[in-house]
Coordinates of C-alpha atoms in Angstrom, one line a residue:
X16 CA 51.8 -97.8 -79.7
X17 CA 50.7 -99.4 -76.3
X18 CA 54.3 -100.4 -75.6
X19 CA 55.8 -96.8 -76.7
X20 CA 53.4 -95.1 -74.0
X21 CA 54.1 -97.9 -71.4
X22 CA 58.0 -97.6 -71.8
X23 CA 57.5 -93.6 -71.6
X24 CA 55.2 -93.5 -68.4
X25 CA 57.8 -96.0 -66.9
X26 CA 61.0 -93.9 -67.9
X27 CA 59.3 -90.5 -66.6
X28 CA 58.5 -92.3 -63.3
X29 CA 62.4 -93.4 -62.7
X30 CA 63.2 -89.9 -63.4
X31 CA 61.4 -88.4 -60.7
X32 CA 61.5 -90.8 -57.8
X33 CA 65.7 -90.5 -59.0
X34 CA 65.2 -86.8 -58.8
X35 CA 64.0 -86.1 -55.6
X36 CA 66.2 -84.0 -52.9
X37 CA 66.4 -87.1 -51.1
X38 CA 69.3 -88.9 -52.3
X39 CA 71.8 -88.2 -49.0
X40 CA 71.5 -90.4 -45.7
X41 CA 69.6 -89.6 -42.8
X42 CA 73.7 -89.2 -41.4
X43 CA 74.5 -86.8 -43.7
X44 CA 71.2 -85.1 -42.5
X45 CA 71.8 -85.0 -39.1
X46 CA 76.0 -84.3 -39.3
X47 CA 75.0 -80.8 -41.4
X48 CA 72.4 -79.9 -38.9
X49 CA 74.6 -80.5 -36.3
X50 CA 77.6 -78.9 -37.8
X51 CA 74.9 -75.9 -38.5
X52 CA 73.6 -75.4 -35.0
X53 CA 76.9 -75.8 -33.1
X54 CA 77.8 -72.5 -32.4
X55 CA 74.4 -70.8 -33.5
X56 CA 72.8 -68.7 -31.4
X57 CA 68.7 -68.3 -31.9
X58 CA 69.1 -64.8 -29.8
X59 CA 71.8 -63.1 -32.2
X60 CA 70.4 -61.6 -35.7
X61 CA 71.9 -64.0 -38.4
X62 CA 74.3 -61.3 -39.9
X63 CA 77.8 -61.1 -40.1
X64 CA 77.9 -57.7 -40.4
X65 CA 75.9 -56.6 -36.7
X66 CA 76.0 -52.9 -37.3
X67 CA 73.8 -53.5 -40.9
X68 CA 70.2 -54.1 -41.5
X69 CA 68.9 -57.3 -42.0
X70 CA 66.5 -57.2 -45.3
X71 CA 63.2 -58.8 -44.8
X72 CA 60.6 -59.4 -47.8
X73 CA 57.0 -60.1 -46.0
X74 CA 53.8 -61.3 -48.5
X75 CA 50.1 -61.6 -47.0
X76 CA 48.2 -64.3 -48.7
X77 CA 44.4 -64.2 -47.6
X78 CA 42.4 -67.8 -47.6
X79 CA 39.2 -66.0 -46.4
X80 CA 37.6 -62.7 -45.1
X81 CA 35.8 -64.4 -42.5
X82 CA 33.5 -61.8 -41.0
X83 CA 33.7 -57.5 -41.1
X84 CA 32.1 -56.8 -37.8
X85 CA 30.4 -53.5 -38.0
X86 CA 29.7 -52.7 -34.5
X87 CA 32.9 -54.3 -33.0
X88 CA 34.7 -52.7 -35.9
X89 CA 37.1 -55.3 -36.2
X90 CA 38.2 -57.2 -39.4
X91 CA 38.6 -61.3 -39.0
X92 CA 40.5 -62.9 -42.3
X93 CA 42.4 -66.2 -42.5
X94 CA 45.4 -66.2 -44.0
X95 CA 49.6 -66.4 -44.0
X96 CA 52.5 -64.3 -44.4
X97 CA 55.3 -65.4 -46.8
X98 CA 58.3 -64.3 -44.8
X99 CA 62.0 -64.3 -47.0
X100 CA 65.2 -63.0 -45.7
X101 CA 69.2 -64.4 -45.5
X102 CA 70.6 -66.4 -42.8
X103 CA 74.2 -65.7 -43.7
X104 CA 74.9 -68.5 -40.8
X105 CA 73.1 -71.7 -42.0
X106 CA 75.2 -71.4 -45.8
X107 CA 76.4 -75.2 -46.5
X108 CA 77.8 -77.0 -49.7
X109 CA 75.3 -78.3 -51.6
X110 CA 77.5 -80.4 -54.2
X111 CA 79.5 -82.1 -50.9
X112 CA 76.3 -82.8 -49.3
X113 CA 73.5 -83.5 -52.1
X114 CA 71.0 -81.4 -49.5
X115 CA 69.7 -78.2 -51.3
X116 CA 67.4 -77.1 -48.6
X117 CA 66.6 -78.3 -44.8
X118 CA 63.9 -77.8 -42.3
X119 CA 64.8 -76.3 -38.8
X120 CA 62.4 -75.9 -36.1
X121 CA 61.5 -72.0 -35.4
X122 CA 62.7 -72.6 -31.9
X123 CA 66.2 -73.4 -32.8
X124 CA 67.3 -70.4 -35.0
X125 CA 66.3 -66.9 -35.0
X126 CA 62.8 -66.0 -36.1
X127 CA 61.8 -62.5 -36.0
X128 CA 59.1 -60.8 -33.7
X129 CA 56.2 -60.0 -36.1
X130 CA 53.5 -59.1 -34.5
X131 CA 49.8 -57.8 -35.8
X132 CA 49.8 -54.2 -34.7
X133 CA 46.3 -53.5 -35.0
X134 CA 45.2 -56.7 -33.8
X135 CA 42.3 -57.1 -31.2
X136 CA 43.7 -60.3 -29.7
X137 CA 46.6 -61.1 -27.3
X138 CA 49.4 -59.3 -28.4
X139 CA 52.2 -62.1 -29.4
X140 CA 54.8 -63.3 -31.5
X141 CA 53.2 -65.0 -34.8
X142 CA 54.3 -68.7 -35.1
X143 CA 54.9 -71.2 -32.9
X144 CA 57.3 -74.1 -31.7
X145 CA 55.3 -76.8 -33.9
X146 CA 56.3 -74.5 -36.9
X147 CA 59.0 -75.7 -39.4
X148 CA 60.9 -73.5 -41.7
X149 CA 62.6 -74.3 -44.9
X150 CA 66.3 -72.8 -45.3
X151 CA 68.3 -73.6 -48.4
X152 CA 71.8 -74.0 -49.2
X153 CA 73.0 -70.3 -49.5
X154 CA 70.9 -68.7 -46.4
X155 CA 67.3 -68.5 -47.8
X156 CA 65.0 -68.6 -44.9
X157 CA 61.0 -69.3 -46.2
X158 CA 58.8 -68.5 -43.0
X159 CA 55.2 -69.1 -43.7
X160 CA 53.4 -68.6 -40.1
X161 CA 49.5 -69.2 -40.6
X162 CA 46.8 -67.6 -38.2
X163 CA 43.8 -66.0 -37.8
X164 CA 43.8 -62.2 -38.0
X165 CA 41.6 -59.8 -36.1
X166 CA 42.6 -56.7 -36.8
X167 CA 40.4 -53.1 -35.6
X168 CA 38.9 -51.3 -38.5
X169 CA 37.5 -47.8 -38.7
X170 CA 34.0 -48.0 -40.8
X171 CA 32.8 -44.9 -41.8
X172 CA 28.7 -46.6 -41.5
X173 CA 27.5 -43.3 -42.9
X174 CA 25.9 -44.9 -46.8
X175 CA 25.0 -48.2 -44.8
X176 CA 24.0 -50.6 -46.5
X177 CA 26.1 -49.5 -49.6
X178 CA 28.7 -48.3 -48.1
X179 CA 32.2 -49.2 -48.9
X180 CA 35.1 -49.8 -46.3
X181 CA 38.9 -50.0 -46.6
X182 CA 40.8 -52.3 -43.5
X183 CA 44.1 -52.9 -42.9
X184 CA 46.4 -55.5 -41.6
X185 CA 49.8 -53.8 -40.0
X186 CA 52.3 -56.2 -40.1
X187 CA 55.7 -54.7 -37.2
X188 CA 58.3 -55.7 -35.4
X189 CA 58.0 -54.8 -31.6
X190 CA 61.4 -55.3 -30.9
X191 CA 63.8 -54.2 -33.6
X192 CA 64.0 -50.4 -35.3
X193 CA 64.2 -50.5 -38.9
X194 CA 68.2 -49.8 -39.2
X195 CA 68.2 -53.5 -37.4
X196 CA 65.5 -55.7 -39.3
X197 CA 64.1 -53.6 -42.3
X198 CA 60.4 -54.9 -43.5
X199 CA 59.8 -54.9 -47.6
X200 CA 56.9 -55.5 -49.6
X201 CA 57.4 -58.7 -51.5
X202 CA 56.6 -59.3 -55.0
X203 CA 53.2 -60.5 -54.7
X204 CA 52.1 -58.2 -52.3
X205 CA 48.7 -59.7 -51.5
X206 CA 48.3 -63.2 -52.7
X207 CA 45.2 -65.4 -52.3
X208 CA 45.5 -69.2 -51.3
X209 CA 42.4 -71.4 -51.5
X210 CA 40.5 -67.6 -51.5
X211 CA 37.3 -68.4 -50.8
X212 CA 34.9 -65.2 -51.4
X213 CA 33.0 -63.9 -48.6
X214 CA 29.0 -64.0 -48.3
X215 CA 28.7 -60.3 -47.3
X216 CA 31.4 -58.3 -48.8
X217 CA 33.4 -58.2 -52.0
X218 CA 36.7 -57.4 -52.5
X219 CA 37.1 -54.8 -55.0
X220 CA 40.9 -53.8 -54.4
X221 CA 44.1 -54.9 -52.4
X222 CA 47.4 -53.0 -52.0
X223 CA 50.2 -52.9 -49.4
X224 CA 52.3 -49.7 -48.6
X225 CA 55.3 -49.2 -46.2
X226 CA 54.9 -46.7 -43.4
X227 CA 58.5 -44.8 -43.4
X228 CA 57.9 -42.7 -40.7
X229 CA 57.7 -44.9 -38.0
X230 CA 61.1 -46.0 -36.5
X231 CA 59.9 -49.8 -36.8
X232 CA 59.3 -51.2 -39.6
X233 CA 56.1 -51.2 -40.5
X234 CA 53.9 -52.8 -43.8
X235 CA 50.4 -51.9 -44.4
X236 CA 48.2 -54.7 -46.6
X237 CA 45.2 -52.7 -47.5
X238 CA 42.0 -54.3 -48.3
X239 CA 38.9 -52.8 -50.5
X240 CA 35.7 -54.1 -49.5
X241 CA 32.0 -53.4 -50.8
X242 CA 29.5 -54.6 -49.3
X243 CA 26.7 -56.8 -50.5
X244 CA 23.4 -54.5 -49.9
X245 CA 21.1 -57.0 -51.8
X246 CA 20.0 -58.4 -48.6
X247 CA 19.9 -55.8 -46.4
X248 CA 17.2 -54.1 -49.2
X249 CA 15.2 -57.1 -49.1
X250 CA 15.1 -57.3 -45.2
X251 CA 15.3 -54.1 -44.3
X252 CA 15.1 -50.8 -46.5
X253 CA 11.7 -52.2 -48.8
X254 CA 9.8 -53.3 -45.3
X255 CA 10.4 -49.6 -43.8
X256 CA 9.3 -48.5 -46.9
X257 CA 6.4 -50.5 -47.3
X258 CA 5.6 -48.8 -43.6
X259 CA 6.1 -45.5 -44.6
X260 CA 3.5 -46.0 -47.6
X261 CA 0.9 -47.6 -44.8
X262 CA 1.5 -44.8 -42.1
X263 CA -0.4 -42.6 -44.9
X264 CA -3.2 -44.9 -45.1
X265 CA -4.3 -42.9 -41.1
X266 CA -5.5 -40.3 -43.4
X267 CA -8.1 -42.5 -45.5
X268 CA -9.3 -44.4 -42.3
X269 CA -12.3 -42.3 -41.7
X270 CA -12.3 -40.7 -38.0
X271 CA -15.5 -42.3 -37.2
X272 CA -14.3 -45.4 -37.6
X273 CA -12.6 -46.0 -34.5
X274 CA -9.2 -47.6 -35.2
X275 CA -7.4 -44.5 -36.3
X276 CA -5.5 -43.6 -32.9
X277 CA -4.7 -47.2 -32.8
X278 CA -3.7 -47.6 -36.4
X279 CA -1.4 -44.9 -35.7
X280 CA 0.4 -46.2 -32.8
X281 CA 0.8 -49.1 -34.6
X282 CA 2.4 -47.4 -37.1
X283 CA 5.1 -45.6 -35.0
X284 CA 5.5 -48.4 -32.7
X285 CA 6.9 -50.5 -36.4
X286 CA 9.1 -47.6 -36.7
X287 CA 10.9 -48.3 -33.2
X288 CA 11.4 -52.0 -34.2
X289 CA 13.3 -50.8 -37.2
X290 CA 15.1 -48.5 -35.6
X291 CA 16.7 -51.1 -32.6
X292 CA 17.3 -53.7 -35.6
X293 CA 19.3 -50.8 -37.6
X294 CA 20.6 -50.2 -34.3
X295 CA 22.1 -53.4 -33.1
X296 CA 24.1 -52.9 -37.1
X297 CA 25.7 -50.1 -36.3
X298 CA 28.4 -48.8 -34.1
X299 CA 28.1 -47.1 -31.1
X300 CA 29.8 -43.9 -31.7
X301 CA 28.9 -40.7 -32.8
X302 CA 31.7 -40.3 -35.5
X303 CA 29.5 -41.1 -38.4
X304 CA 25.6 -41.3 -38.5
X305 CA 23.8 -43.7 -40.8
X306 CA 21.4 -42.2 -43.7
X307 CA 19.4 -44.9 -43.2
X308 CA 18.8 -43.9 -39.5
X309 CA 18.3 -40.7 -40.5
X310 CA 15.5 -41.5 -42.7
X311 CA 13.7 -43.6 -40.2
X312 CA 13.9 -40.7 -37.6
X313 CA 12.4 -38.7 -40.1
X314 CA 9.8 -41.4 -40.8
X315 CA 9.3 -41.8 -37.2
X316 CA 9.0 -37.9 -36.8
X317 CA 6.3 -38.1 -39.3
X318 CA 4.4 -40.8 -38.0
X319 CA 4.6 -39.1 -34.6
X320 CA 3.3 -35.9 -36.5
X321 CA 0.4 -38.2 -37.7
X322 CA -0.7 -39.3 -34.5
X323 CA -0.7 -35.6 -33.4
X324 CA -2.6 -34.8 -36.6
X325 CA -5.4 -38.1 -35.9
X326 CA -5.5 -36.4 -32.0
X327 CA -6.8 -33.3 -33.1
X328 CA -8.9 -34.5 -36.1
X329 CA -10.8 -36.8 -33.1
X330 CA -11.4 -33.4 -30.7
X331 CA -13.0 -31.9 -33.5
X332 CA -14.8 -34.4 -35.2
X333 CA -16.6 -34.3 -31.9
X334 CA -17.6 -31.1 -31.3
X335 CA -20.8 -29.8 -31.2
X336 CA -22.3 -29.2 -34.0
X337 CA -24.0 -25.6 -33.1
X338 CA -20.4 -24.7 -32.1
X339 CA -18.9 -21.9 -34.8
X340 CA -16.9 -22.9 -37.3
X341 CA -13.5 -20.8 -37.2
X342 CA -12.5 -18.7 -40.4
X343 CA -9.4 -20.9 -41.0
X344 CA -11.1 -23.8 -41.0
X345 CA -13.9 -22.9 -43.6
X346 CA -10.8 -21.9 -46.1
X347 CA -8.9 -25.2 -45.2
X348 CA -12.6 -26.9 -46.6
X349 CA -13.0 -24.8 -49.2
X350 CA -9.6 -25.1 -50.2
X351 CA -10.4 -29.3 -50.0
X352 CA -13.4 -29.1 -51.9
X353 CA -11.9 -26.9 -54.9
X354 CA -9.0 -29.3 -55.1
X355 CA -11.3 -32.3 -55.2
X356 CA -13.2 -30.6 -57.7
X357 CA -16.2 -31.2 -55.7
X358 CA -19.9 -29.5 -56.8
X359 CA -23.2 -29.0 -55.3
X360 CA -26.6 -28.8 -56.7
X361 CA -28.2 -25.7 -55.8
X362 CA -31.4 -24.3 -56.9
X363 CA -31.0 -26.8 -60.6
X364 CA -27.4 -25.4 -61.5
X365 CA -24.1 -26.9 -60.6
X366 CA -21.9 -24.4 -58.2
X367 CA -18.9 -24.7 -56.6
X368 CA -18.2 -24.6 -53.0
X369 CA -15.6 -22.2 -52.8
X370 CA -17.0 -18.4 -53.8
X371 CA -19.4 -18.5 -50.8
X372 CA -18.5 -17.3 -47.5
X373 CA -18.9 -19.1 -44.4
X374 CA -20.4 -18.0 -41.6
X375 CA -20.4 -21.4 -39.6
X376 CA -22.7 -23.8 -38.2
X377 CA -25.7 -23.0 -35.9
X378 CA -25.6 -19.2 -37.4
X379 CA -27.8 -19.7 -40.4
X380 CA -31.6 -19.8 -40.9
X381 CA -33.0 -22.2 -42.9
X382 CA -36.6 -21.5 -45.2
X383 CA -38.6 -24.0 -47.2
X384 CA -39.5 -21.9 -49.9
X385 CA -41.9 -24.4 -51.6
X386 CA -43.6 -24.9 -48.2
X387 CA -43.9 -21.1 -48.2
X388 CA -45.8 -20.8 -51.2
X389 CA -48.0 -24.0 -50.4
X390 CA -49.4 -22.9 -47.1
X391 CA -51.8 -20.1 -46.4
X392 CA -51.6 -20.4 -42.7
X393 CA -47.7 -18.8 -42.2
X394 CA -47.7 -16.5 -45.8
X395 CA -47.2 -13.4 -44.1
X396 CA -44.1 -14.9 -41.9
X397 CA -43.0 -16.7 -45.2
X398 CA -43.1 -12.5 -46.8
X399 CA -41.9 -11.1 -44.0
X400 CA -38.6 -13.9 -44.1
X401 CA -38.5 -13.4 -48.0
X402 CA -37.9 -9.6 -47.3
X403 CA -35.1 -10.2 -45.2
X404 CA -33.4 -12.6 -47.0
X405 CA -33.9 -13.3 -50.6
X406 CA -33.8 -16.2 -52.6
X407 CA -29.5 -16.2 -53.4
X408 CA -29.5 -15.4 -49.7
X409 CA -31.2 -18.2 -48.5
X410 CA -29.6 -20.7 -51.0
X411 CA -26.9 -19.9 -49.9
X412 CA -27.1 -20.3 -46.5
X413 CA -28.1 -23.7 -47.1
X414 CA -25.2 -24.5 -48.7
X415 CA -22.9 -22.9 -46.3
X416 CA -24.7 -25.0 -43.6
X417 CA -23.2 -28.2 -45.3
X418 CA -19.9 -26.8 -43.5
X419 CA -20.0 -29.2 -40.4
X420 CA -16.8 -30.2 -38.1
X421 CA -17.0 -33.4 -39.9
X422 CA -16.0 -31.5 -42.8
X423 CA -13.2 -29.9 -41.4
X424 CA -11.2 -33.5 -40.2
X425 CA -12.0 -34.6 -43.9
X426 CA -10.1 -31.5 -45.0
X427 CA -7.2 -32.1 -42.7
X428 CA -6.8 -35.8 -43.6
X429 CA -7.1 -34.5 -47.4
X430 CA -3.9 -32.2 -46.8
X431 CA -2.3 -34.2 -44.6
X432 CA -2.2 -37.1 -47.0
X433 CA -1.0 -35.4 -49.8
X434 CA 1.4 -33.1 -47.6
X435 CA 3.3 -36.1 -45.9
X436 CA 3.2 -38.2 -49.4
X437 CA 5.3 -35.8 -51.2
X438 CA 7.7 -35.5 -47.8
X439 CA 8.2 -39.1 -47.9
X440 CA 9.2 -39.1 -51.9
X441 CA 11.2 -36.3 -51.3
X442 CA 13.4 -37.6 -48.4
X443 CA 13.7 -41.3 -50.1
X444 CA 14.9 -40.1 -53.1
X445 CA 17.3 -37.7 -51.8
X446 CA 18.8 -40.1 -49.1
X447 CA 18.9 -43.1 -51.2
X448 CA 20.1 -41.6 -54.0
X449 CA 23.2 -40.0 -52.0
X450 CA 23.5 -43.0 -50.6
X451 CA 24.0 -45.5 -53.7

């Protein structure tokens, strides 16, 4: 058995090394180049027939998608283009010669111009004089120029971070109309060599399409790309979010307190920082605008309107005390208190706060009844009072009193809290929700 797989290693080794294409002599090689290049000319199309169209079957095959820059708008992938076409000039005899195939420098037979229309580099030829190409025995010329492509893109940033763009590569020839050098698709369209998947985007789809209108020719390879949001909802849309929450937390900082102007700065001063960091990932153009900038201008317009808000809470919180209360502002505590479900203890039952009317601090007249009753000295001022107001009357005056300017910044925190929280869940679910 160990000499039966010995004798077959060593038979299938002869066979190859007596296989290979290289069984002529370097003279052989060098007579049929010779012969070849003698009257070639590297300037002349490689067609017998000048007045034709010389068929040309291109292939992109992508090695990486290096970067898709959304404020430059430009598309960087690594790749090459499989280039096939007939060179009815370089046709030799393959059984006289034992040579099947042959590699010519580009510079010394006719390459075409293929250039990168939508590049963002120098515009130039793609090869170069180090290249080699491999032409066989009845004209097939295999071109297989390598580069790096930087091609413009037009994003559309408008779901950013999920938004999805599609970027071409436009393959042309500068010099020669399409009845001269005709560009088709090859079979594999978009190939992938050593592909190795990008950190940021996935691609979802490929296709290449032929432009027929233009008097070039002209191929398109199309690229589908999606990109990668996870980190962006990490770093980005859960902080501004976790900022929008604490921007509400101005309305349970008690004005007294002191730090509520500043906690509101604060507040809208975070919102700028996001902002130029959104910024500086987006274009500058006005074609398409961002829902995510939208929602922080919206968040930033509402933590402006809480600073606004915490400005006049502070002027009234520190009035004084015998200045009247307006009408508007006794419903808007009212309205607070009824909501809160908030009751008082007057005279041993429990009442509400709203059925009263308010006539407003410093306008009320306060009686001890029981001190009334207990002294001798002002009885007939205590009947006298009595008369003019009764009992309900003068209950209810001392409730009414509890209506300071205090009261009237807790009511506007109150509303403003709840007011702003259901803006904010309204707006994030309806952006974010269009925009996955």
């Amino acid at each position: 058995m160990l000499w039966y797989t010995f004798l077959t290693g060593f038979f299938i080794f002869v066979n190859v090394t007596s296989g290979t294409h290289l069984t002529y002599s370097i003279e052989t090689y060098s007579s049929v180049m010779t012969s070849l290049l003698s009257n070639y000319s590297s300037k002349i199309r490689p067609i017998k027939n000048l007045g034709g169209s010389l068929q040309m079957s291109i292939d992109l095959f992508l090695a990486n998608i290096n970067d898709l820059s959304t404020t430059e708008q430009k598309m960087t992938t690594t790749g090459y283009l499989k280039v096939k076409w007939t060179d009815e000039l370089l046709v030799w005899n393959s059984t006289t010669t034992g040579m099947y195939w042959m590699q010519f420098n580009q510079k010394d037979m006719w390459i075409p111009d293929v250039v990168v229309k939508n590049g963002m580099t120098a515009f130039k030829m793609m090869g170069g004089d180090f290249y080699y190409v491999y032409v066989y025995n009845d004209g097939s010329v295999y071109w297989h120029p390598y580069t790096v492509f930087e091609t413009s893109c037009d994003l559309d940033v408008t779901y950013f971070p999920f938004d999805t763009q599609t970027c071409s590569v436009i393959i042309t020839s500068w010099s020669y109309s399409r009845w001269e050098v005709n560009f088709t698709i090859g079979s594999d369209k978009i190939g992938f060599y050593e592909f190795v998947p990008n950190g940021i985007w996935d691609l979802i789809s490929y296709d290449a399409t032929t432009d027929f209108d233009s008097s070039p020719s002209e191929l398109s390879f199309n690229l589908k790309l999606k990109r990668k949001s996870l980190y962006f909802v990490l770093n980005l849309i859960l902080p501004i979010m976790f900022v929008s929450i604490l921007s509400l937390v101005v309305f349970i900082i008690p004005v007294d307190a002191g730090e509520k102007m500043g906690y509101s700065v604060t507040i809208f001063l975070a919102y700028a920082v996001f902002l130029s960091i959104v910024s500086d990932e987006l274009p500058m153009n006005s074609d398409s605008t961002s829902i995510l900038s939208i929602y922080l201008m919206t968040e930033s317009s509402m933590s402006a309107m809480s600073l606004l808000i915490s400005s006049v809470q502070m002027r009234l919180n520190h009035r004084k005390p015998g200045k009247r209360i307006g009408e508007v502002f006794c419903m808007l505590v009212r309205a607070g208190r009824k909501m809160r479900c908030e009751k008082r203890k007057v005279n041993d039952s429990r009442q509400g706060c709203f059925s009263k009317p308010c006539r407003g601090a410093g306008h009320t007249q306060k009686i001890d009844v029981m001190a009334c009753e207990n002294s001798t000295k002002f009885q007939i001022d205590c009947k006298r009072s009595m008369e003019n107001h009764p009992q309900d009357d003068i209950l209810e005056e001392e409730e009414d009193d509890e209506i300071e300017w205090s009261d009237v910044a807790s009511a506007i925190d109150f509303f403003s809290f709840w007011i702003l929280l259901s803006v904010q869940v309204i707006v994030t679910t309806v952006l974010f929700s269009y925009a996955n």
